[in-house]
PDB file of C-alpha atoms and ligand atoms in Angstrom:
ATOM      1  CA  UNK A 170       0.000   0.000   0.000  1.00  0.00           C
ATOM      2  CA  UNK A 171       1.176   3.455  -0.812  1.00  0.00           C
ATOM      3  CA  UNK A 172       0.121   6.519   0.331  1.00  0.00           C
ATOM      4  CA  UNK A 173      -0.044  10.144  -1.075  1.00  0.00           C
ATOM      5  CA  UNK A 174      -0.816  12.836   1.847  1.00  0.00           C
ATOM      6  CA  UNK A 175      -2.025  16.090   0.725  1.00  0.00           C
ATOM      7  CA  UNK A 176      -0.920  18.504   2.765  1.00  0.00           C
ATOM      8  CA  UNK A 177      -2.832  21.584   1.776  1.00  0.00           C
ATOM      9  CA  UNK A 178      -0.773  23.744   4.493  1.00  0.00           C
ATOM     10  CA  UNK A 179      -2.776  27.496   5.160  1.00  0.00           C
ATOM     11  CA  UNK A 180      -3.697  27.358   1.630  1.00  0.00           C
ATOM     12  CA  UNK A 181      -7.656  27.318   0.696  1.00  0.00           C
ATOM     13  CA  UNK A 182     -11.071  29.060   2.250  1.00  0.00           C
ATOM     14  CA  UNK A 183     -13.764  26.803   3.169  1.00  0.00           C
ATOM     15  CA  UNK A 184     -15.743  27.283  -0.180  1.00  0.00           C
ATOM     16  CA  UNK A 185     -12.481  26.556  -2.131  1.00  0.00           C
ATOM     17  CA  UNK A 186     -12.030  23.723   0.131  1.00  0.00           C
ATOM     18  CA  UNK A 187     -15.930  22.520  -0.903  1.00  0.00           C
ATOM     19  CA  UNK A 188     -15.098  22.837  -4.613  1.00  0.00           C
ATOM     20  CA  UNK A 189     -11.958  20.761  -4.366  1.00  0.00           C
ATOM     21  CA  UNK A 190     -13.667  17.956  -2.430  1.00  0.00           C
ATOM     22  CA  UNK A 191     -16.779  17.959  -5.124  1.00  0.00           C
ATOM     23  CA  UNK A 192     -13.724  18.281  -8.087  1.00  0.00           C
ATOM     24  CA  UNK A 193     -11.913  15.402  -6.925  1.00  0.00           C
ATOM     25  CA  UNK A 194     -14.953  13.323  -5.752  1.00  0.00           C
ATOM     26  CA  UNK A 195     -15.937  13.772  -9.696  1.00  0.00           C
ATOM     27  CA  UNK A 196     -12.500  12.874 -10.913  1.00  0.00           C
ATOM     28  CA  UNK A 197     -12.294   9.683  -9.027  1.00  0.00           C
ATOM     29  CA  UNK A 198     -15.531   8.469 -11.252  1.00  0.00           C
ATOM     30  CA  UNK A 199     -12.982   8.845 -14.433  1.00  0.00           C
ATOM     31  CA  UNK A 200      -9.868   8.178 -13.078  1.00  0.00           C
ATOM     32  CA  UNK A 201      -9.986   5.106 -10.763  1.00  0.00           C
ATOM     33  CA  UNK A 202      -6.975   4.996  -8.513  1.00  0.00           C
ATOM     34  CA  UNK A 203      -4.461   2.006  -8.378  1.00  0.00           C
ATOM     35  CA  UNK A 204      -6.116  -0.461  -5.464  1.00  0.00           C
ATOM     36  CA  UNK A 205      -2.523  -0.009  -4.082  1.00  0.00           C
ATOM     37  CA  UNK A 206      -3.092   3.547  -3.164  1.00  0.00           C
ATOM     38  CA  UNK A 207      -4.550   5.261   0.360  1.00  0.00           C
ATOM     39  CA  UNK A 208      -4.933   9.270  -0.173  1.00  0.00           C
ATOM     40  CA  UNK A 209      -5.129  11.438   3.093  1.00  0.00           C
ATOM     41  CA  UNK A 210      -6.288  14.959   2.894  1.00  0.00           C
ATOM     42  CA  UNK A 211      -4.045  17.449   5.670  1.00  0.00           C
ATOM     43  CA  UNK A 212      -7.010  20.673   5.146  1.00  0.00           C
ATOM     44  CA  UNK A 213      -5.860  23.390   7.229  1.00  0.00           C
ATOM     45  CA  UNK A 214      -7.735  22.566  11.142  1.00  0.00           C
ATOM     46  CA  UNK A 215     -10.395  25.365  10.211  1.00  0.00           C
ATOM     47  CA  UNK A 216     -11.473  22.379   7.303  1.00  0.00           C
ATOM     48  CA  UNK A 217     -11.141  19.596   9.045  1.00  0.00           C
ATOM     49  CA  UNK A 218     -14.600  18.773  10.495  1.00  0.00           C
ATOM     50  CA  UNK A 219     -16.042  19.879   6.890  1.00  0.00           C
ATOM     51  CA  UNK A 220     -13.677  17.743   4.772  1.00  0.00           C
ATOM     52  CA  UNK A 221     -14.595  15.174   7.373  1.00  0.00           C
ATOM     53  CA  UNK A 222     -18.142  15.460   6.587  1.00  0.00           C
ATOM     54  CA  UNK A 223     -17.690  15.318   2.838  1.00  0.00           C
ATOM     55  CA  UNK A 224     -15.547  12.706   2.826  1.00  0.00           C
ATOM     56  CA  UNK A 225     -18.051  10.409   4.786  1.00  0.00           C
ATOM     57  CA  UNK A 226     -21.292  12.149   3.574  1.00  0.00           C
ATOM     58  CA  UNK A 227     -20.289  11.077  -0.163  1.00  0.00           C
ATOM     59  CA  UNK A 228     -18.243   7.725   0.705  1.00  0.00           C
ATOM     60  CA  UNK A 229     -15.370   8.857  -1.026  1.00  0.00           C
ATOM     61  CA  UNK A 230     -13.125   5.837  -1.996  1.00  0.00           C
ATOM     62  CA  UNK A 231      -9.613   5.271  -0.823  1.00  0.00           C
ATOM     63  CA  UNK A 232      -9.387   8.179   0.936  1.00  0.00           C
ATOM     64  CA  UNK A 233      -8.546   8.877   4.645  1.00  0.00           C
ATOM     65  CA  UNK A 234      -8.551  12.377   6.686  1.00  0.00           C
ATOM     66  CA  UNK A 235      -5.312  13.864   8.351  1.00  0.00           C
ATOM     67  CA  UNK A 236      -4.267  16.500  10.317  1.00  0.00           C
ATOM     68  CA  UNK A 237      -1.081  19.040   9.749  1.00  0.00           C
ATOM     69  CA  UNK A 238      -0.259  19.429  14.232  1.00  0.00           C
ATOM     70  CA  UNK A 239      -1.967  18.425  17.199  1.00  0.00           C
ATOM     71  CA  UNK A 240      -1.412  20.594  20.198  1.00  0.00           C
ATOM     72  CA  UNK A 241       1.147  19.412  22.322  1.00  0.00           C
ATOM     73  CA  UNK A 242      -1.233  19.178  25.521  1.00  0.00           C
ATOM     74  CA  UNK A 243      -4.313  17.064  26.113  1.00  0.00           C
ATOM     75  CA  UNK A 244      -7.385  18.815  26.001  1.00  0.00           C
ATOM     76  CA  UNK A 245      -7.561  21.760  28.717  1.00  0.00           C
ATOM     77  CA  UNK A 246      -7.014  25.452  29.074  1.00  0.00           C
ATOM     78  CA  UNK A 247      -4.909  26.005  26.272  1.00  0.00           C
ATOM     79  CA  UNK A 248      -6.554  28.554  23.932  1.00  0.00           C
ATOM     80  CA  UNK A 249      -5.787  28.386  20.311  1.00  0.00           C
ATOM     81  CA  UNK A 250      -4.801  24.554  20.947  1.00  0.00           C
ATOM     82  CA  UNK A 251      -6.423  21.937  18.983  1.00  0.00           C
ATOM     83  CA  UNK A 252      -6.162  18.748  20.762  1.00  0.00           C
ATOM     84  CA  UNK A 253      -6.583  15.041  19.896  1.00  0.00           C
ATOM     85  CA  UNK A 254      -9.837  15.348  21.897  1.00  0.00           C
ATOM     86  CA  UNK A 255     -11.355  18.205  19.821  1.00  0.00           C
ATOM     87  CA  UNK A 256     -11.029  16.407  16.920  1.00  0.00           C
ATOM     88  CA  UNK A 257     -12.691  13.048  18.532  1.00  0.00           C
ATOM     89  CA  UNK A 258     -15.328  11.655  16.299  1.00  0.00           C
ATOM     90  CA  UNK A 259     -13.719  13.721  13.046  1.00  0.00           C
ATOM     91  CA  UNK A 260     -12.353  10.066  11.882  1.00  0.00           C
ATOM     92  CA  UNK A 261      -8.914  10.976  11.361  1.00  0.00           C
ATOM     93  CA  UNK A 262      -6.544   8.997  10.650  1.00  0.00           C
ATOM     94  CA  UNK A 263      -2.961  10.285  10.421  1.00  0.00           C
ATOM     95  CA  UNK A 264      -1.326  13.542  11.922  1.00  0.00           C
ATOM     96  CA  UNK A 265       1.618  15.465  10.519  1.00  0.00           C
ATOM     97  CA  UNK A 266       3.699  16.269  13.013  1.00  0.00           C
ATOM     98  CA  UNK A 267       7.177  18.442  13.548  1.00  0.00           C
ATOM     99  CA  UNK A 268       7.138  19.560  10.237  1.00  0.00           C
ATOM    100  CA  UNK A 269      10.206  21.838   9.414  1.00  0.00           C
ATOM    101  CA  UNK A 270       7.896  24.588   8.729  1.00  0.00           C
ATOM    102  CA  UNK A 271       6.340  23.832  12.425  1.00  0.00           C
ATOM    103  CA  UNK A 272       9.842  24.327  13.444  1.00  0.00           C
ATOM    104  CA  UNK A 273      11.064  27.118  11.813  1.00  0.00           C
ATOM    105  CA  UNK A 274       8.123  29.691  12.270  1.00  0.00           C
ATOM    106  CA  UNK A 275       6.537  28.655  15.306  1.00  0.00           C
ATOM    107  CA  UNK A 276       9.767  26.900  16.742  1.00  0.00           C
ATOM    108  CA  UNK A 277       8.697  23.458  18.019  1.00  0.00           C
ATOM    109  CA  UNK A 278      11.200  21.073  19.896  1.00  0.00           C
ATOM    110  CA  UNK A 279      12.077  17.605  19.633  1.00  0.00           C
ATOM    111  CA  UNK A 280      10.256  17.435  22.903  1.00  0.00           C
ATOM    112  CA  UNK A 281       7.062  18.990  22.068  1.00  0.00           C
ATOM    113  CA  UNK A 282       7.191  16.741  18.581  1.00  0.00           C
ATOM    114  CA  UNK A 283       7.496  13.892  20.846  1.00  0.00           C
ATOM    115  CA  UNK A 284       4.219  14.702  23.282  1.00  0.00           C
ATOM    116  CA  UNK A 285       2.152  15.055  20.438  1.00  0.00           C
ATOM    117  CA  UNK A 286       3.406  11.626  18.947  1.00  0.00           C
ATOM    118  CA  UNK A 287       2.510  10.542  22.425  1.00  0.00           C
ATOM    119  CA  UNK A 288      -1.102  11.835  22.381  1.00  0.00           C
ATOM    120  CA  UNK A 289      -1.736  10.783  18.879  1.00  0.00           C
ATOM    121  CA  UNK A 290      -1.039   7.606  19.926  1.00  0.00           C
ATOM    122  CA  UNK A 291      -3.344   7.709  22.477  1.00  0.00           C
ATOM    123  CA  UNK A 292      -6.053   8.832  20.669  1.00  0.00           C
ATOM    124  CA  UNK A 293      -5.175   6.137  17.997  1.00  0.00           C
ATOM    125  CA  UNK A 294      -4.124   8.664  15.278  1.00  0.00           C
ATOM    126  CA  UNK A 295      -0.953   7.784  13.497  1.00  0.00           C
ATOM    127  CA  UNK A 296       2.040  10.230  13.529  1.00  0.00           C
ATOM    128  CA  UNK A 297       3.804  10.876  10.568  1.00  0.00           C
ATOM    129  CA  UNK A 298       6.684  12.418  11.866  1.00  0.00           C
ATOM    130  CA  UNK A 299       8.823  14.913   9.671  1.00  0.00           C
ATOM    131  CA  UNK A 300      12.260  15.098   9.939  1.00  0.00           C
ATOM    132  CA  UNK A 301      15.584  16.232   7.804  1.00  0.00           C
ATOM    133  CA  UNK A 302      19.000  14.732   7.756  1.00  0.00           C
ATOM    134  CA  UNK A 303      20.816  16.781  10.361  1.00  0.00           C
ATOM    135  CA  UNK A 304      18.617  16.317  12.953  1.00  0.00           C
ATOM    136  CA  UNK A 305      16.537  13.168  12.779  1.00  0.00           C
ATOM    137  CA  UNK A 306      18.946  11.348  15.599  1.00  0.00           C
ATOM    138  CA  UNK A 307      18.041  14.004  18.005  1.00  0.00           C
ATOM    139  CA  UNK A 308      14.131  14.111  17.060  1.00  0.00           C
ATOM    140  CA  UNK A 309      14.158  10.115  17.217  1.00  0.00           C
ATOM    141  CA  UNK A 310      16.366  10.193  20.810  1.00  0.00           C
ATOM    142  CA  UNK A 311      13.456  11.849  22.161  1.00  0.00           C
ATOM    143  CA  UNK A 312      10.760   9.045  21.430  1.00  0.00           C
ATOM    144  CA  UNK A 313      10.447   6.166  23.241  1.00  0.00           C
ATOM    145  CA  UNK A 314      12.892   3.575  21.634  1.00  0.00           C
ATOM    146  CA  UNK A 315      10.067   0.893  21.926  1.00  0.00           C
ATOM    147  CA  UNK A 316       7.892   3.246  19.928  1.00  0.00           C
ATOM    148  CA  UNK A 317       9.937   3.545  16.696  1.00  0.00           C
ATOM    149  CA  UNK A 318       8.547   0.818  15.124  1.00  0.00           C
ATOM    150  CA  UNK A 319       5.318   2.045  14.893  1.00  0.00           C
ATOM    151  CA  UNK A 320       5.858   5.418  13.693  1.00  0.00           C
ATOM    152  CA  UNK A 321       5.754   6.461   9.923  1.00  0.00           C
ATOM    153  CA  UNK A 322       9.056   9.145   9.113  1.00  0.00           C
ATOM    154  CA  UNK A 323       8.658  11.822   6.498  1.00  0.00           C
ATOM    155  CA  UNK A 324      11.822  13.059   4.844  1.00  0.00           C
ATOM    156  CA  UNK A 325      11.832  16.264   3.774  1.00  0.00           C
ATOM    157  CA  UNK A 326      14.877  17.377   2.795  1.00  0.00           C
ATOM    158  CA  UNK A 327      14.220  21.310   3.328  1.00  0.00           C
ATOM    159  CA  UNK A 328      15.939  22.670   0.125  1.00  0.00           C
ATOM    160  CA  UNK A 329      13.446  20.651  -2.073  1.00  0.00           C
ATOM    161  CA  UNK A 330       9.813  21.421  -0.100  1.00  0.00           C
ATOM    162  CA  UNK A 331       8.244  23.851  -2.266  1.00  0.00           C
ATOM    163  CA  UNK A 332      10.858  25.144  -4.103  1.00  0.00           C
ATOM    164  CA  UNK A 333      10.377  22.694  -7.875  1.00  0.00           C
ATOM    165  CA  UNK A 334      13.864  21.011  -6.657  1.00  0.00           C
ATOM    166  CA  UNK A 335      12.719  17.624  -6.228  1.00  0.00           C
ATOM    167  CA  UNK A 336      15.627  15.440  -4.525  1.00  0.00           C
ATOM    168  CA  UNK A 337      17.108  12.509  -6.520  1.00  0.00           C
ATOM    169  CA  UNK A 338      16.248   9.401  -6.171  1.00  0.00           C
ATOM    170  CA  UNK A 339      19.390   8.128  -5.347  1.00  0.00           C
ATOM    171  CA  UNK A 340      20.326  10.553  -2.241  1.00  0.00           C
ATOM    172  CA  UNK A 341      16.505  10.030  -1.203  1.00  0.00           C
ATOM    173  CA  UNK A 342      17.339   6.635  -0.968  1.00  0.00           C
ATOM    174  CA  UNK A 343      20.555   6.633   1.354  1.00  0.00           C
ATOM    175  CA  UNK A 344      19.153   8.557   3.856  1.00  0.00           C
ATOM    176  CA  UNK A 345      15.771   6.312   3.580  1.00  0.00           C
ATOM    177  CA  UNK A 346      18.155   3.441   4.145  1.00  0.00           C
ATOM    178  CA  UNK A 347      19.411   4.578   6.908  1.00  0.00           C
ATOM    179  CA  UNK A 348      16.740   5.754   8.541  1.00  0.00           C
ATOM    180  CA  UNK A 349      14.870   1.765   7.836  1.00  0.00           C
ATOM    181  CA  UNK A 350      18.304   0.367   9.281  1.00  0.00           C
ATOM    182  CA  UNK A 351      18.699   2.293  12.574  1.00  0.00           C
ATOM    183  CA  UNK A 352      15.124   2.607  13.613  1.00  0.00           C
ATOM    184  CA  UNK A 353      13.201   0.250  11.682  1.00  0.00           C
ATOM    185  CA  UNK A 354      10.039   2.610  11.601  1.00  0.00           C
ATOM    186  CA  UNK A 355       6.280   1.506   9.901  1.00  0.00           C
ATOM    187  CA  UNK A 356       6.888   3.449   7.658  1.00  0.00           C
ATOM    188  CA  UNK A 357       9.097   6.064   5.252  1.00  0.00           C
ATOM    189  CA  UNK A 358       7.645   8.703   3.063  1.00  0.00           C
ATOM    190  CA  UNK A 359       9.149  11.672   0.693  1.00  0.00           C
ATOM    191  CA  UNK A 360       8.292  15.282   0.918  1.00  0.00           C
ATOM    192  CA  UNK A 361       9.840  17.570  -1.377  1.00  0.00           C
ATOM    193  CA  UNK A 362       8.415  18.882  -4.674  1.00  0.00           C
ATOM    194  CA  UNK A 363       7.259  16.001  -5.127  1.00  0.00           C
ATOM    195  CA  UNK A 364       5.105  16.007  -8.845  1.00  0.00           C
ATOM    196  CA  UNK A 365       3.460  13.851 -11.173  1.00  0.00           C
ATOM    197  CA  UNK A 366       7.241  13.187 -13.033  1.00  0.00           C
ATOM    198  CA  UNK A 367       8.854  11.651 -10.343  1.00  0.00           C
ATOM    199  CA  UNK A 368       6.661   9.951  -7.751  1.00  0.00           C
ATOM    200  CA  UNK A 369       6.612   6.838  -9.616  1.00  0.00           C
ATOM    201  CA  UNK A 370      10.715   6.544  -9.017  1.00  0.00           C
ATOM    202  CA  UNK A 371       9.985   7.763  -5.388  1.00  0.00           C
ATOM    203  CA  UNK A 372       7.502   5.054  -4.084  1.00  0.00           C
ATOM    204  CA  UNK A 373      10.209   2.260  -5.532  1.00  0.00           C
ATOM    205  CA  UNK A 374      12.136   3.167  -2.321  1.00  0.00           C
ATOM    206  CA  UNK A 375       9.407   4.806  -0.121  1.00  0.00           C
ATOM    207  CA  UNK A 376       5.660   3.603   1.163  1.00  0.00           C
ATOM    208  CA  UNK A 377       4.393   7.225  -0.139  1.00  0.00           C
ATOM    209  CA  UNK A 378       4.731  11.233  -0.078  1.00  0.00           C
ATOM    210  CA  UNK A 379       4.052  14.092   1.521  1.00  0.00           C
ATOM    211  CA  UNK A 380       2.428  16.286  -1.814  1.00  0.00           C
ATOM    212  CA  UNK A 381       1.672  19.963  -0.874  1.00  0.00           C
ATOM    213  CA  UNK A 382       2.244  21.957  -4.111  1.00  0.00           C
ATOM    214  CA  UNK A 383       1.015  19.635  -6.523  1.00  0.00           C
ATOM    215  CA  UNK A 384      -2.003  18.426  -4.297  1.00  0.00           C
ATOM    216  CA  UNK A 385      -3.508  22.374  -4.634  1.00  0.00           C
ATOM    217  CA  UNK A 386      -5.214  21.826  -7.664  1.00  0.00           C
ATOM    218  CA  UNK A 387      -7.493  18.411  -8.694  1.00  0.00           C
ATOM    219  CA  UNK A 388      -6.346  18.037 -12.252  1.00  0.00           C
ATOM    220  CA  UNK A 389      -2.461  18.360 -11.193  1.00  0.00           C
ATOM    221  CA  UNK A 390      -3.127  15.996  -8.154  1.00  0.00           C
ATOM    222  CA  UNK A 391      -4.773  13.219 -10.155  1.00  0.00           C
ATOM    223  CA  UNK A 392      -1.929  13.389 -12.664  1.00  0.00           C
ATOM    224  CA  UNK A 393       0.287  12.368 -10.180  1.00  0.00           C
ATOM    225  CA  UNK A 394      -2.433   9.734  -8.779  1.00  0.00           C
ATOM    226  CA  UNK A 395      -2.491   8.143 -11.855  1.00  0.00           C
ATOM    227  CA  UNK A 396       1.412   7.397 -11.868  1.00  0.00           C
ATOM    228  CA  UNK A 397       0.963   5.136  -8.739  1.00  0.00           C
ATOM    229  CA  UNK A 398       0.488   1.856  -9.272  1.00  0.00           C
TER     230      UNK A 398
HETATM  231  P1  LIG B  36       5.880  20.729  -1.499  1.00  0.00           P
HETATM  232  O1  LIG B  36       5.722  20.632   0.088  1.00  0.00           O
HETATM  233  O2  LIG B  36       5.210  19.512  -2.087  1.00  0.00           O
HETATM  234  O3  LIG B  36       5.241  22.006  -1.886  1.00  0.00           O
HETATM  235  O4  LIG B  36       7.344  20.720  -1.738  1.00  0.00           O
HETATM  236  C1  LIG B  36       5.878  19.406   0.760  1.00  0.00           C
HETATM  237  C2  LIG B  36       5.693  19.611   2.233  1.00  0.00           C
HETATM  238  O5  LIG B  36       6.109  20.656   2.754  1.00  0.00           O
HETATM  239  O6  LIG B  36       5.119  18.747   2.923  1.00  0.00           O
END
């Protein structure tokens, strides 16, 4: 099984959000996806119980609901937080966590990555934790060694995420390996500019990708649907 996240990131309203979901609902009629293939929608947390909605509302096929954070906390006085028990009943499934855009504008730690990894759990949401090559030892040191093998690892090397400079294959793959040898995790997926061109090469060496770009837009996102087999 492979699986292609859309991480839609603060991009969208909620009747732009509606029009994508009816789009791509339509598409799947013509373009039937590989069998092999789970999508997850990341809408931005003001979409979430809406996409949630649609997605069950219409029984859309092969298609699973995500998150982009959790709050670090369980629920509680924490305004602006939006915990793993506000979004109880919403069906999701999977939870982006530590992303290097998490870290770099609203400067998360290791530590915080690792309570919310801890709550997902809890609340039987998988993490997807995101991590680069200079610092995955430290984010992985602070999760529970025992837990590793249940997480699912996102590289995203940080020169390629939305900048067109997808990473090769090749250098994708060492630092995959490595990451499979040393900590043995569910799962590995790619982040990085990923398109329609490439993800076909990609998912030889990883279980799926982290798509933000070229999930904006239905047409450009089944494109690169249609390459996975
Ligand atoms: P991109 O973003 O597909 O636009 O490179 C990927 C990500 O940041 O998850």
């Amino acid at each position: 099984m492979k699986t292609i996240i859309a991480n839609w990131k603060s991009h969208k309203n909620n009747a732009q959000i509606q029009q994508w979901m009816a789009e791509y609902q339509q598409a799947l009629k013509t373009t039937k996806l590989s069998p092999e293939v789970m999508v997850a929608i990341a809408p931005p947390m003001s979409a979430v119980a809406v996409v949630s909605y649609l997605l069950g509302a219409n029984a859309i096929p092969q298609t699973e609901l995500a998150v982009q954070d959790l709050s670090p906390f369980p629920p509680g006085s924490y305004t602006g937080a939006v915990s793993t028990g506000n979004l109880e009943g919403l069906n999701v499934k999977l939870a982006i966590l530590g992303h290097s855009e998490r870290r770099r504008y609203f400067h998360e730690t290791h530590q915080e990555i690792a309570n919310k990894v801890d709550l997902a759990w809890q609340a039987r949401i998988q993490p997807l934790v995101c991590i680069d090559q200079e610092y995955f030892a430290q984010q992985l040191a602070a999760i529970p060694e025992e837990n590793w093998s249940k997480l699912w690892i996102a590289y995203e090397p940080v020169a390629s995420i939305g900048t067109g400079n997808e990473a090769p294959v090749a250098d994708v793959k060492k630092v995959v390996d490595e990451i499979k040898s040393k900590y043995h995790p569910a799962a590995v997926v790619y982040g990085g500019s990923v398109a329609s061109d490439m993800i076909a090469e990609y998912l030889t060496i990883v279980d799926g990708a982290l798509v933000a770009t070229h999930s904006l837009e239905v047409p450009d996102f089944m494109s690169l649907l249609s390459k996975v087999k």
